[in-house]
Short mmCIF file of C-alpha atoms and ligand atoms in Angstrom, two decimals:
data_model
loop_
_atom_site.label_atom_id
_atom_site.label_comp_id
_atom_site.label_asym_id
_atom_site.label_seq_id
_atom_site.Cartn_x
_atom_site.Cartn_y
_atom_site.Cartn_z
CA MET A 1270 -28.64 261.83 25.13
CA ASP A 1271 -25.90 264.05 23.71
CA GLU A 1272 -26.28 265.65 20.38
CA TYR A 1273 -25.76 263.37 17.40
CA LYS A 1274 -22.40 263.49 15.72
CA SER A 1275 -23.84 263.37 12.25
CA GLY A 1276 -27.46 262.46 12.74
CA SER A 1277 -27.21 259.64 10.22
CA ASN A 1278 -29.77 256.88 10.35
CA LEU A 1279 -27.06 254.43 11.33
CA GLU A 1280 -25.99 256.61 14.24
CA LYS A 1281 -29.56 256.99 15.42
CA ILE A 1282 -30.24 253.26 15.22
CA LEU A 1283 -27.11 252.43 17.17
CA ARG A 1284 -27.55 255.15 19.74
CA ALA A 1285 -31.14 254.01 20.32
CA GLY A 1286 -29.76 250.57 21.16
CA HIS A 1287 -31.24 248.74 18.19
CA PHE A 1288 -29.35 245.86 16.63
CA ALA A 1289 -28.00 247.46 13.47
CA PHE A 1290 -28.06 245.77 10.09
CA THR A 1291 -25.93 247.28 7.34
CA GLY A 1292 -25.37 246.15 3.78
CA GLU A 1293 -22.82 246.66 1.09
CA CYS A 1294 -22.75 247.44 -2.59
CA GLY A 1295 -19.83 247.66 -4.99
CA PRO A 1296 -20.07 250.37 -7.68
CA PRO A 1297 -19.93 249.14 -11.29
CA LYS A 1298 -16.83 248.70 -13.43
CA GLY A 1299 -18.17 251.40 -15.66
CA ALA A 1300 -20.66 254.21 -15.58
CA ASN A 1301 -23.67 251.89 -15.60
CA VAL A 1302 -25.99 253.81 -13.32
CA ASP A 1303 -29.02 251.69 -14.19
CA HIS A 1304 -27.34 248.53 -13.04
CA LEU A 1305 -26.21 250.22 -9.83
CA LYS A 1306 -29.73 251.46 -9.14
CA LYS A 1307 -31.06 247.92 -9.59
CA LYS A 1308 -28.61 246.69 -6.98
CA PHE A 1309 -29.62 249.51 -4.65
CA ALA A 1310 -33.28 248.57 -5.03
CA HIS A 1311 -32.63 245.14 -3.51
CA LEU A 1312 -31.25 246.79 -0.39
CA LYS A 1313 -33.92 249.44 0.08
CA GLY A 1314 -35.68 249.08 3.42
CA MET A 1315 -33.59 246.02 4.26
CA VAL A 1316 -30.59 247.69 5.87
CA ASP A 1317 -29.83 250.80 7.93
CA ALA A 1318 -27.00 251.96 5.70
CA VAL A 1319 -25.22 250.64 2.64
CA ASN A 1320 -21.43 250.56 2.47
CA ILE A 1321 -20.28 251.84 -0.89
CA THR A 1322 -16.92 250.30 -1.55
CA ASP A 1323 -13.95 252.30 -2.77
CA ASN A 1324 -12.09 250.55 -5.60
CA GLN A 1325 -12.31 247.37 -3.55
CA THR A 1326 -9.48 244.86 -3.94
CA ALA A 1327 -7.80 247.65 -5.90
CA VAL A 1328 -9.99 247.05 -8.95
CA VAL A 1329 -11.02 250.34 -10.49
CA ARG A 1330 -14.72 251.18 -10.35
CA MET A 1331 -17.03 254.16 -10.30
CA SER A 1332 -15.96 256.42 -7.43
CA SER A 1333 -17.44 255.60 -4.06
CA LEU A 1334 -18.28 259.27 -3.59
CA ALA A 1335 -20.36 259.40 -6.77
CA ALA A 1336 -22.05 256.08 -6.07
CA SER A 1337 -22.81 257.17 -2.49
CA HIS A 1338 -24.40 260.29 -3.87
CA LEU A 1339 -26.54 258.24 -6.25
CA LEU A 1340 -27.65 256.19 -3.27
CA VAL A 1341 -28.69 259.34 -1.38
CA HIS A 1342 -30.77 260.21 -4.45
CA GLU A 1343 -32.60 256.92 -4.09
CA GLY A 1344 -33.59 257.95 -0.57
CA MET A 1345 -31.18 255.53 1.04
CA GLU A 1346 -28.24 255.99 3.35
CA PRO A 1347 -24.67 255.32 2.26
CA ASN A 1348 -21.65 254.47 4.34
CA PHE A 1349 -19.04 256.08 2.12
CA GLN A 1350 -15.85 254.03 2.13
CA MET A 1351 -12.52 255.73 1.68
CA VAL A 1352 -9.12 254.12 1.25
CA CYS A 1353 -5.75 255.82 1.79
CA ARG A 1354 -4.20 253.99 -1.14
CA ASP A 1355 -5.48 256.32 -3.84
CA ARG A 1356 -5.58 259.79 -2.28
CA ASN A 1357 -3.24 262.13 -0.47
CA ARG A 1358 -4.45 264.35 2.37
CA LEU A 1359 -5.61 267.06 -0.03
CA ALA A 1360 -7.82 264.70 -2.01
CA ILE A 1361 -9.04 262.99 1.14
CA THR A 1362 -10.04 266.25 2.76
CA SER A 1363 -11.78 267.66 -0.26
CA ASP A 1364 -13.68 264.40 -0.78
CA ILE A 1365 -14.83 264.52 2.84
CA LEU A 1366 -16.14 268.05 2.35
CA GLY A 1367 -17.75 266.96 -0.89
CA ALA A 1368 -19.32 263.96 0.79
CA HIS A 1369 -20.96 266.12 3.42
CA ALA A 1370 -22.14 268.57 0.77
CA LEU A 1371 -23.77 265.71 -1.13
CA GLY A 1372 -25.74 264.58 1.89
CA ILE A 1373 -23.49 261.71 2.93
CA ARG A 1374 -23.40 261.22 6.69
CA ASN A 1375 -21.38 258.02 7.32
CA MET A 1376 -17.85 257.27 6.31
CA LEU A 1377 -15.62 254.23 6.72
CA CYS A 1378 -11.86 254.76 6.97
CA LEU A 1379 -9.62 252.12 5.41
CA SER A 1380 -6.02 251.64 4.36
CA GLY A 1381 -7.07 249.77 1.22
CA ASP A 1382 -5.88 246.50 -0.28
CA HIS A 1383 -2.53 246.80 -1.96
CA GLN A 1384 -2.78 247.66 -5.66
CA SER A 1385 -0.98 244.43 -6.57
CA PHE A 1386 -4.30 242.64 -6.00
CA GLY A 1387 -6.19 244.73 -8.48
CA ASN A 1388 -6.32 245.54 -12.16
CA HIS A 1389 -3.94 248.50 -12.21
CA THR A 1390 -0.96 246.84 -10.63
CA GLN A 1391 1.45 249.38 -12.14
CA ALA A 1392 -0.10 252.23 -10.15
CA LYS A 1393 1.76 254.31 -7.62
CA ASN A 1394 0.33 253.84 -4.13
CA VAL A 1395 -0.21 256.99 -2.16
CA HIS A 1396 -0.48 256.19 1.56
CA ASP A 1397 0.24 259.76 2.55
CA ILE A 1398 -1.62 258.99 5.79
CA ASP A 1399 -2.92 255.66 7.09
CA SER A 1400 -6.37 254.61 8.23
CA MET A 1401 -5.64 255.54 11.85
CA GLN A 1402 -4.69 259.06 10.82
CA LEU A 1403 -7.66 259.23 8.47
CA ILE A 1404 -10.00 258.56 11.40
CA ARG A 1405 -8.26 261.34 13.30
CA LEU A 1406 -8.39 263.68 10.32
CA VAL A 1407 -12.13 263.33 9.72
CA THR A 1408 -13.13 263.40 13.38
CA ASN A 1409 -11.00 266.52 13.95
CA MET A 1410 -12.70 268.13 10.97
CA ARG A 1411 -16.06 267.36 12.53
CA ASP A 1412 -15.38 267.93 16.23
CA LYS A 1413 -12.81 270.70 16.16
CA GLY A 1414 -13.77 272.28 12.85
CA ARG A 1415 -10.13 272.15 11.79
CA PHE A 1416 -8.25 270.83 8.81
CA MET A 1417 -5.19 268.69 9.34
CA ASN A 1418 -3.06 271.83 9.06
CA ASP A 1419 -5.11 273.37 11.88
CA GLU A 1420 -6.82 275.94 9.68
CA GLU A 1421 -10.43 276.58 10.49
CA ILE A 1422 -13.17 275.05 8.35
CA ASP A 1423 -16.07 277.15 7.16
CA VAL A 1424 -18.93 274.73 7.97
CA PRO A 1425 -17.30 271.53 9.17
CA PRO A 1426 -18.52 268.25 7.67
CA ARG A 1427 -20.54 266.03 9.96
CA LEU A 1428 -19.94 262.37 9.44
CA PHE A 1429 -20.46 259.32 11.61
CA VAL A 1430 -17.04 257.74 11.39
CA GLY A 1431 -16.35 254.06 11.09
CA ALA A 1432 -13.28 251.92 10.79
CA ALA A 1433 -12.59 248.36 9.81
CA CYS A 1434 -11.10 245.66 11.95
CA ASN A 1435 -9.84 242.26 10.96
CA PRO A 1436 -9.66 239.99 14.00
CA PHE A 1437 -8.26 237.25 11.78
CA ALA A 1438 -5.11 238.95 10.64
CA ASP A 1439 -1.87 238.34 12.50
CA PRO A 1440 -0.58 238.65 15.11
CA PHE A 1441 -3.91 237.76 16.70
CA GLU A 1442 -2.90 238.92 20.20
CA TYR A 1443 -2.33 242.42 18.88
CA ARG A 1444 -5.61 242.78 16.99
CA VAL A 1445 -7.64 243.97 19.94
CA TYR A 1446 -5.03 246.63 20.70
CA ARG A 1447 -5.17 247.88 17.14
CA LEU A 1448 -8.93 248.08 17.54
CA ALA A 1449 -8.43 250.05 20.76
CA ASN A 1450 -6.16 252.42 18.89
CA LYS A 1451 -8.78 253.05 16.22
CA ILE A 1452 -11.24 253.92 18.94
CA THR A 1453 -8.68 256.26 20.51
CA ALA A 1454 -8.25 257.84 17.09
CA GLY A 1455 -11.97 258.60 17.14
CA ALA A 1456 -13.88 255.77 15.45
CA ASP A 1457 -17.58 255.83 16.33
CA PHE A 1458 -18.26 252.39 14.94
CA ILE A 1459 -16.38 249.39 13.65
CA GLN A 1460 -17.29 246.95 10.91
CA THR A 1461 -15.29 243.77 11.06
CA GLN A 1462 -13.86 241.76 8.23
CA CYS A 1463 -16.05 238.81 7.14
CA ILE A 1464 -16.20 236.36 10.01
CA PHE A 1465 -16.08 232.64 9.32
CA ASN A 1466 -14.00 231.43 12.24
CA MET A 1467 -16.53 231.88 15.04
CA GLU A 1468 -14.27 230.40 17.68
CA LYS A 1469 -11.63 233.01 17.11
CA PHE A 1470 -14.17 235.80 16.91
CA ARG A 1471 -15.67 234.83 20.27
CA THR A 1472 -12.22 235.07 21.85
CA PHE A 1473 -11.65 238.41 20.17
CA MET A 1474 -14.95 239.82 21.41
CA HIS A 1475 -14.19 238.65 24.94
CA GLN A 1476 -10.99 240.62 24.83
CA ALA A 1477 -12.74 243.68 23.42
CA VAL A 1478 -15.44 243.54 26.12
CA ASP A 1479 -12.84 243.02 28.86
CA MET A 1480 -10.94 246.06 27.70
CA GLY A 1481 -14.12 248.12 27.78
CA LEU A 1482 -13.94 248.84 24.07
CA THR A 1483 -17.54 247.95 23.39
CA GLU A 1484 -18.60 250.70 25.78
CA LYS A 1485 -16.84 253.28 23.67
CA CYS A 1486 -17.67 252.14 20.18
CA PHE A 1487 -20.31 250.15 18.29
CA ILE A 1488 -19.01 246.93 16.80
CA LEU A 1489 -20.79 245.44 13.81
CA ALA A 1490 -19.89 241.86 12.98
CA GLY A 1491 -19.10 241.19 9.32
CA VAL A 1492 -21.07 238.42 7.65
CA THR A 1493 -20.65 237.16 4.10
CA PRO A 1494 -22.86 234.33 2.89
CA MET A 1495 -20.91 231.84 0.79
CA LYS A 1496 -22.46 231.16 -2.60
CA ASN A 1497 -20.64 227.89 -3.01
CA LEU A 1498 -17.49 225.99 -2.18
CA GLY A 1499 -15.65 227.64 -5.04
CA MET A 1500 -16.19 231.04 -3.48
CA ALA A 1501 -14.85 229.79 -0.14
CA ASN A 1502 -11.74 228.42 -1.81
CA PHE A 1503 -11.27 231.57 -3.85
CA MET A 1504 -11.58 233.86 -0.86
CA ALA A 1505 -9.22 231.75 1.21
CA LYS A 1506 -6.65 231.93 -1.52
CA PHE A 1507 -6.95 235.41 -2.99
CA VAL A 1508 -8.54 237.75 -0.47
CA PRO A 1509 -6.01 239.07 2.03
CA GLY A 1510 -6.64 238.36 5.68
CA MET A 1511 -9.40 235.75 5.27
CA ASP A 1512 -9.72 232.93 7.76
CA ILE A 1513 -12.00 230.23 6.39
CA PRO A 1514 -12.04 227.16 8.62
CA ASP A 1515 -11.95 223.71 7.05
CA ALA A 1516 -15.15 222.86 8.90
CA LEU A 1517 -17.05 225.44 6.84
CA LYS A 1518 -15.55 224.20 3.58
CA LYS A 1519 -16.45 220.66 4.61
CA ARG A 1520 -19.99 221.73 5.37
CA LEU A 1521 -20.37 223.28 1.92
CA LYS A 1522 -18.73 220.29 0.30
CA GLY A 1523 -21.15 218.01 2.16
CA VAL A 1524 -24.14 219.15 0.13
CA GLU A 1525 -24.66 218.91 -3.61
CA LYS A 1526 -23.60 221.90 -5.65
CA ALA A 1527 -27.08 223.25 -6.25
CA LYS A 1528 -27.71 223.37 -2.52
CA GLN A 1529 -24.43 224.99 -1.50
CA ALA A 1530 -25.87 228.49 -1.71
CA GLU A 1531 -28.62 227.55 0.72
CA GLU A 1532 -26.05 225.98 3.02
CA GLY A 1533 -24.00 229.18 2.88
CA ILE A 1534 -27.04 231.26 3.77
CA CYS A 1535 -27.90 228.91 6.63
CA PHE A 1536 -24.42 229.33 8.07
CA ALA A 1537 -24.77 233.12 7.79
CA LEU A 1538 -28.15 233.01 9.54
CA GLU A 1539 -26.76 230.92 12.38
CA GLN A 1540 -23.99 233.48 12.73
CA ILE A 1541 -26.42 236.38 12.83
CA GLU A 1542 -28.46 234.59 15.50
CA GLU A 1543 -25.35 234.20 17.62
CA PHE A 1544 -24.27 237.81 17.07
CA LYS A 1545 -27.65 239.05 18.28
CA GLN A 1546 -26.85 237.43 21.62
CA MET A 1547 -23.11 238.05 21.73
CA GLU A 1548 -21.96 240.55 24.32
CA GLY A 1549 -20.55 243.69 22.77
CA VAL A 1550 -21.87 243.12 19.25
CA ALA A 1551 -24.06 246.05 18.24
CA GLY A 1552 -25.14 244.79 14.85
CA VAL A 1553 -24.27 242.92 11.69
CA HIS A 1554 -22.65 244.17 8.55
CA LEU A 1555 -23.86 241.94 5.72
CA MET A 1556 -21.52 241.79 2.75
CA ALA A 1557 -23.45 239.82 0.17
CA ILE A 1558 -20.83 240.17 -2.53
CA GLU A 1559 -22.50 240.52 -5.94
CA TRP A 1560 -25.51 238.90 -4.32
CA GLU A 1561 -27.52 241.95 -3.40
CA HIS A 1562 -30.76 240.35 -4.59
CA LYS A 1563 -30.44 237.79 -1.81
CA VAL A 1564 -30.35 240.44 0.91
CA PRO A 1565 -34.15 240.73 1.32
CA GLU A 1566 -34.42 236.98 1.83
CA ILE A 1567 -31.52 236.89 4.27
CA ALA A 1568 -32.83 239.90 6.22
CA GLU A 1569 -36.27 238.32 6.39
CA ARG A 1570 -35.03 234.94 7.54
CA ALA A 1571 -32.64 236.61 10.03
CA GLY A 1572 -35.65 238.27 11.62
CA VAL A 1573 -34.24 241.78 11.34
CA LEU A 1574 -37.19 243.22 9.41
CA PRO A 1575 -38.78 245.66 9.42
CA ARG A 1576 -35.87 247.94 10.12
CA PRO A 1577 -36.58 250.23 13.05
CA LYS A 1578 -37.23 253.94 12.45
CA VAL A 1579 -35.67 256.38 14.88
CA MET B 996 24.36 250.90 0.51
CA ILE B 997 22.60 251.59 -2.75
CA VAL B 998 21.52 248.36 -4.39
CA ALA B 999 21.03 247.89 -8.12
CA ASP B 1000 20.29 245.17 -10.65
CA ARG B 1001 21.98 244.84 -14.04
CA LYS B 1002 19.75 245.82 -16.90
CA SER B 1003 19.07 243.01 -19.33
CA LEU B 1004 21.56 242.59 -22.14
CA GLU B 1005 18.75 243.18 -24.66
CA GLU B 1006 18.00 246.56 -23.17
CA ILE B 1007 21.63 247.63 -23.16
CA LEU B 1008 22.12 246.33 -26.72
CA ALA B 1009 19.14 248.38 -27.83
CA MET B 1010 20.67 251.53 -26.26
CA VAL B 1011 23.96 251.08 -28.08
CA GLN B 1012 22.48 249.65 -31.28
CA GLU B 1013 23.71 252.40 -33.60
CA LYS B 1014 27.03 252.85 -31.81
CA HIS B 1015 30.38 251.61 -33.05
CA LYS B 1016 32.66 252.61 -30.24
CA ILE B 1017 31.61 252.70 -26.59
CA LEU B 1018 33.09 253.00 -23.13
CA ILE B 1019 31.79 251.04 -20.16
CA VAL B 1020 32.44 252.73 -16.82
CA GLY B 1021 32.29 250.79 -13.57
CA CYS B 1022 32.26 252.15 -10.03
CA ARG B 1023 34.06 250.82 -6.98
CA GLY B 1024 31.36 252.02 -4.60
CA CYS B 1025 28.08 250.33 -3.67
CA VAL B 1026 27.63 248.63 -7.03
CA THR B 1027 30.90 246.78 -6.57
CA VAL B 1028 29.73 245.55 -3.17
CA CYS B 1029 26.41 244.38 -4.54
CA ASN B 1030 28.17 242.72 -7.47
CA VAL B 1031 26.53 244.63 -10.25
CA GLY B 1032 28.83 247.40 -11.48
CA GLY B 1033 32.39 246.75 -10.38
CA GLU B 1034 35.41 245.75 -12.42
CA LYS B 1035 34.30 242.17 -12.79
CA GLU B 1036 30.81 243.06 -13.98
CA VAL B 1037 32.25 245.61 -16.41
CA GLU B 1038 34.28 242.83 -18.01
CA ILE B 1039 31.29 240.53 -18.18
CA LEU B 1040 29.19 243.17 -19.87
CA GLU B 1041 31.99 243.96 -22.31
CA ALA B 1042 32.26 240.30 -23.30
CA SER B 1043 28.51 239.90 -23.63
CA ILE B 1044 28.07 242.96 -25.85
CA ASN B 1045 31.05 241.96 -27.96
CA LEU B 1046 29.72 238.48 -28.49
CA ALA B 1047 26.20 239.63 -29.31
CA ARG B 1048 27.42 242.21 -31.80
CA LYS B 1049 29.81 239.77 -33.44
CA THR B 1050 27.07 237.18 -33.78
CA SER B 1051 24.81 239.70 -35.44
CA ASP B 1052 27.64 240.77 -37.73
CA GLN B 1053 27.88 244.28 -36.32
CA PRO B 1054 31.14 244.27 -34.40
CA ILE B 1055 31.69 247.02 -31.88
CA GLU B 1056 34.75 248.54 -30.28
CA ILE B 1057 34.56 248.60 -26.49
CA GLU B 1058 36.84 250.12 -23.91
CA THR B 1059 36.40 249.81 -20.17
CA VAL B 1060 37.40 251.62 -17.03
CA THR B 1061 36.34 251.44 -13.38
CA ILE B 1062 36.73 254.49 -11.16
CA GLU B 1063 36.63 254.89 -7.41
CA ARG B 1064 33.24 256.57 -7.25
CA GLN B 1065 31.06 258.01 -9.97
CA CYS B 1066 29.22 260.17 -7.44
CA ASP B 1067 32.31 262.23 -6.76
CA ASN B 1068 33.51 264.87 -9.22
CA GLU B 1069 37.10 264.38 -8.14
CA TYR B 1070 37.06 260.86 -9.58
CA VAL B 1071 34.75 261.70 -12.45
CA ALA B 1072 37.41 264.18 -13.62
CA GLN B 1073 39.75 261.25 -14.26
CA LEU B 1074 37.66 260.35 -17.31
CA LYS B 1075 38.31 263.64 -19.05
CA GLU B 1076 40.97 262.31 -21.41
CA GLY B 1077 39.33 261.03 -24.56
CA ILE B 1078 35.77 260.88 -23.17
CA ASN B 1079 34.44 262.46 -26.34
CA THR B 1080 36.09 259.90 -28.64
CA TYR B 1081 33.29 257.38 -27.94
CA ASP B 1082 29.88 257.24 -29.56
CA ALA B 1083 28.36 256.60 -26.15
CA VAL B 1084 29.23 255.63 -22.58
CA VAL B 1085 27.45 252.97 -20.49
CA SER B 1086 27.69 253.52 -16.74
CA LEU B 1087 27.31 250.61 -14.37
CA ALA B 1088 27.03 252.86 -11.32
CA CYS B 1089 23.75 253.56 -9.55
CA GLY B 1090 21.54 256.26 -11.06
CA VAL B 1091 23.78 258.91 -9.56
CA GLY B 1092 26.79 257.91 -11.66
CA PRO B 1093 25.52 258.52 -15.19
CA GLN B 1094 24.12 261.86 -14.02
CA PHE B 1095 27.39 263.09 -12.55
CA LEU B 1096 29.01 261.97 -15.78
CA SER B 1097 26.39 263.70 -17.95
CA GLU B 1098 26.84 266.91 -16.01
CA ALA B 1099 30.63 266.75 -16.17
CA TYR B 1100 30.75 265.92 -19.89
CA PRO B 1101 27.73 267.52 -21.52
CA ASP B 1102 28.83 266.62 -25.06
CA GLN B 1103 28.84 262.90 -24.42
CA LEU B 1104 25.87 260.48 -24.18
CA PHE B 1105 25.66 258.40 -21.02
CA PHE B 1106 23.42 255.33 -20.67
CA PRO B 1107 22.48 253.55 -17.45
CA GLY B 1108 23.53 249.90 -17.41
CA VAL B 1109 21.76 249.10 -14.15
CA ASN B 1110 18.39 249.63 -12.54
CA THR B 1111 18.91 251.31 -9.20
CA THR B 1112 16.54 249.67 -6.75
CA PHE B 1113 16.90 250.60 -3.09
CA PHE B 1114 18.93 251.36 0.01
CA GLY B 1115 19.58 248.08 1.69
CA GLY B 1116 22.01 245.30 2.26
CA ALA B 1117 22.68 241.61 1.70
CA VAL B 1118 20.69 239.42 4.08
CA SER B 1119 22.31 236.26 2.79
CA HIS B 1120 24.62 235.37 -0.04
CA GLY B 1121 23.14 236.76 -3.25
CA VAL B 1122 20.04 238.24 -1.60
CA TRP B 1123 19.65 241.96 -0.95
CA GLU B 1124 16.75 243.61 0.80
CA GLU B 1125 15.44 247.13 1.16
CA ARG B 1126 15.77 248.85 4.51
CA CYS B 1127 15.36 252.59 3.95
CA GLN B 1128 13.81 254.89 1.40
CA GLY B 1129 15.54 258.06 2.47
CA CYS B 1130 12.42 259.81 3.70
CA GLY B 1131 14.58 262.55 5.19
CA THR B 1132 13.19 262.40 8.73
CA CYS B 1133 14.07 259.15 10.38
CA ILE B 1134 11.45 257.92 12.82
CA ILE B 1135 12.54 254.36 13.48
CA HIS B 1136 13.27 255.06 17.14
CA HIS B 1137 9.49 254.75 17.54
CA PHE B 1138 9.55 251.31 16.01
CA ASP B 1139 12.45 249.63 17.75
CA GLY B 1140 14.79 250.34 14.90
CA LEU B 1141 12.61 248.83 12.19
CA CYS B 1142 11.32 250.99 9.36
CA PRO B 1143 7.66 250.77 8.32
CA VAL B 1144 8.04 253.67 5.90
CA ALA B 1145 10.31 251.69 3.61
CA ARG B 1146 9.37 248.15 4.58
CA CYS B 1147 5.58 248.17 4.92
CA ALA B 1148 4.01 247.94 1.46
CA LYS B 1149 1.61 250.70 2.53
CA SER B 1150 4.08 252.70 4.66
CA LEU B 1151 1.64 252.41 7.54
CA LEU B 1152 2.56 254.11 10.78
CA HIS B 1153 -0.07 252.03 12.58
CA GLY B 1154 0.06 248.44 11.44
CA PRO B 1155 -0.22 245.63 10.81
CA CYS B 1156 -3.04 245.97 8.30
CA GLY B 1157 -5.75 243.39 7.91
CA GLY B 1158 -3.75 241.53 5.30
CA SER B 1159 -0.87 240.50 7.54
CA SER B 1160 -0.74 236.75 7.80
CA ASP B 1161 1.76 234.41 9.45
CA GLY B 1162 4.37 237.12 9.58
CA LEU B 1163 4.09 237.75 5.86
CA CYS B 1164 2.90 240.79 3.96
CA GLU B 1165 -0.26 240.60 1.87
CA VAL B 1166 1.67 241.57 -1.25
CA SER B 1167 3.69 238.37 -1.47
CA LYS B 1168 4.71 235.23 0.32
CA GLU B 1169 8.33 236.32 -0.08
CA THR B 1170 7.86 239.59 1.79
CA LEU B 1171 7.99 239.80 5.56
CA CYS B 1172 5.38 241.97 7.23
CA ILE B 1173 7.55 244.50 9.02
CA TRP B 1174 4.64 245.38 11.26
CA ASP B 1175 4.42 241.82 12.47
CA MET B 1176 8.08 242.13 13.48
CA ILE B 1177 7.56 245.50 15.17
CA VAL B 1178 4.52 244.37 17.13
CA LYS B 1179 6.04 241.08 18.22
CA LYS B 1180 9.20 242.78 19.41
CA LYS B 1181 7.22 245.37 21.35
CA MET B 1182 5.03 242.69 22.93
CA GLU B 1183 7.92 240.41 23.83
CA GLN B 1184 9.85 243.25 25.38
CA GLY B 1185 6.89 244.74 27.23
CA ARG B 1186 6.75 247.98 25.28
CA LEU B 1187 3.36 247.57 23.66
CA ASN B 1188 2.21 250.89 25.08
CA ASP B 1189 4.51 252.64 22.62
CA LEU B 1190 2.14 251.61 19.86
CA LEU B 1191 -1.09 252.66 21.51
CA THR B 1192 -0.97 256.24 20.36
CA VAL B 1193 -2.01 257.92 17.16
CA MET B 1194 1.07 259.27 15.46
CA GLU B 1195 1.04 262.62 13.71
CA ALA B 1196 0.85 262.33 9.95
CA LYS B 1197 4.30 262.22 8.46
CA ASP B 1198 5.75 265.43 7.08
CA TRP B 1199 6.79 264.37 3.60
CA ARG B 1200 8.52 267.62 2.78
CA SER B 1201 11.84 266.09 3.78
CA ALA B 1202 11.19 263.18 1.43
CA ARG B 1203 11.18 263.32 -2.37
CA ASP B 1204 7.69 264.85 -2.17
CA GLY B 1205 9.24 268.19 -1.22
CA GLY B 1206 11.14 268.28 -4.51
CA PRO B 1207 14.75 267.24 -5.18
CA ARG B 1208 16.72 267.48 -1.97
CA ARG B 1209 19.97 269.10 -1.04
CA SER B 1210 22.21 268.78 1.99
CA ILE B 1211 24.28 271.78 2.95
CA ARG B 1212 27.03 271.58 5.59
CA GLU B 1213 28.19 275.08 6.18
CA GLU B 1214 31.31 274.01 8.02
CA LEU B 1215 32.56 272.20 4.95
CA ILE B 1216 31.98 275.00 2.49
CA PRO B 1217 35.26 276.83 1.82
S1 SF4 C 176 12.19 256.38 8.60
FE1 SF4 C 176 12.89 257.29 6.66
S2 SF4 C 176 15.08 257.64 6.93
FE2 SF4 C 176 14.43 256.25 8.59
S3 SF4 C 176 14.88 254.19 7.77
FE3 SF4 C 176 12.75 254.69 7.25
S4 SF4 C 176 12.81 255.61 5.21
FE4 SF4 C 176 14.89 255.61 6.04
S1 SF4 C 177 0.88 243.06 5.56
FE1 SF4 C 177 2.26 244.20 6.93
S2 SF4 C 177 3.90 244.99 5.61
FE2 SF4 C 177 2.22 244.33 4.28
S3 SF4 C 177 1.02 246.16 3.92
FE3 SF4 C 177 0.09 245.14 5.68
S4 SF4 C 177 1.09 245.99 7.49
FE4 SF4 C 177 2.31 246.59 5.72
#
């Protein structure tokens, strides 16, 4: 086996051929470290790495870099998310160097939701580079030891580089090509947007396998357990790029309110079962949004515990 | 052309609140074409200010004039006569106009009567849309003549992002996703391969980011 790119736990798990299981945690809307640590505790030992979101949905929160660092302190592994909305190439580059210096070894490259969704709608959006170019920037820093301006880096940062992919955005026929492009840009792994429309995802994965993409990159399928019907309706309406089939809404509606959470978890577990078998899927990325305390139960019932050690 | 919207009457009234004698200057350039700062709109604004000031018992004296172009010193010079006899001047040209006027007549106060919005054109009667943001290095030959710099809400050079839905941009149901248009055109015309590369990051020095810009044409300099 070649040398590891960053030697992160996530990289080792994937390279060893284990079915990866990653989690997610949103930093607080404040400097409440205690609360953040409590959320981390739910995820400890349950997942291979924890995505630390970066001002997700353009709502301002504690920086993903700082929160990722706090996670390292807890002896856990972050997947440091970075959006192009809030930083130009200078800030991006220095944060990447800082991330490496703070012991962060995974990074996820994103464009970022438009600021009109968030709580600082008057902000200027940066978008100096886009997510594709961000992947290129960070992998060139790592592999060539060069900044974007081609200057040499004194101790290049080593990060395992991920990218997002939303198979449910339009035009559908182009989505697999955009994925291919992210892999060309240098993505080591992909975490997909939350999947609810399994039919469409199966088609998408077929295309990805046919194009040989799953040979070049690890694809983790995004799973979000629905807490209730209200959440499904909210996401369908307000979260960009969500595809929530009526059948799922019907299924949630079909049980009384108190049991909707269990129904949502059951659906997620069925999905995970299918992903374990699905050709080309290398793992699951579980986004239990503000539901971190449910992760141990879900991981247990999904049969992904204990997490392998490599 | 440069597109603009009229500022609200309230805002203009607030600018001229303490003034007793003003001049409104229109422009026969872009703002006439987009129906915001030509002769007709100058008259409308004059009437509206007059009425509002009369109603509030603070009558005002207003004179009007519309010149060929406020972005051209040759025409701006036509205003020389009597320009300093007003308490203030409201320009209905794009943001360039009141600045050329301010520079030509430093003793006078010039107020903008419009909000300059974008470079674009009318897509149907009464509807204008942005097409260009003057980034200084045009790259739309890569995108079949469509501009993601100005027309993608995130200026992505590799779209569409995960928020593109049904041909619309994630920012609003009224905004087309330009990347949806680019991709569909490429696919229909068998040029998808054009998109399967990673483009160099854009050099923003030629855009506003490099500081205020200047165009010099040696052959025209006497
Ligand atoms: S690439 Fe630049 S110059 Fe060309 S249309 Fe777009 S914004 Fe205008
Ligand atoms: S939806 Fe389309 S136009 Fe809007 S930000 Fe995304 S790629 Fe750009």
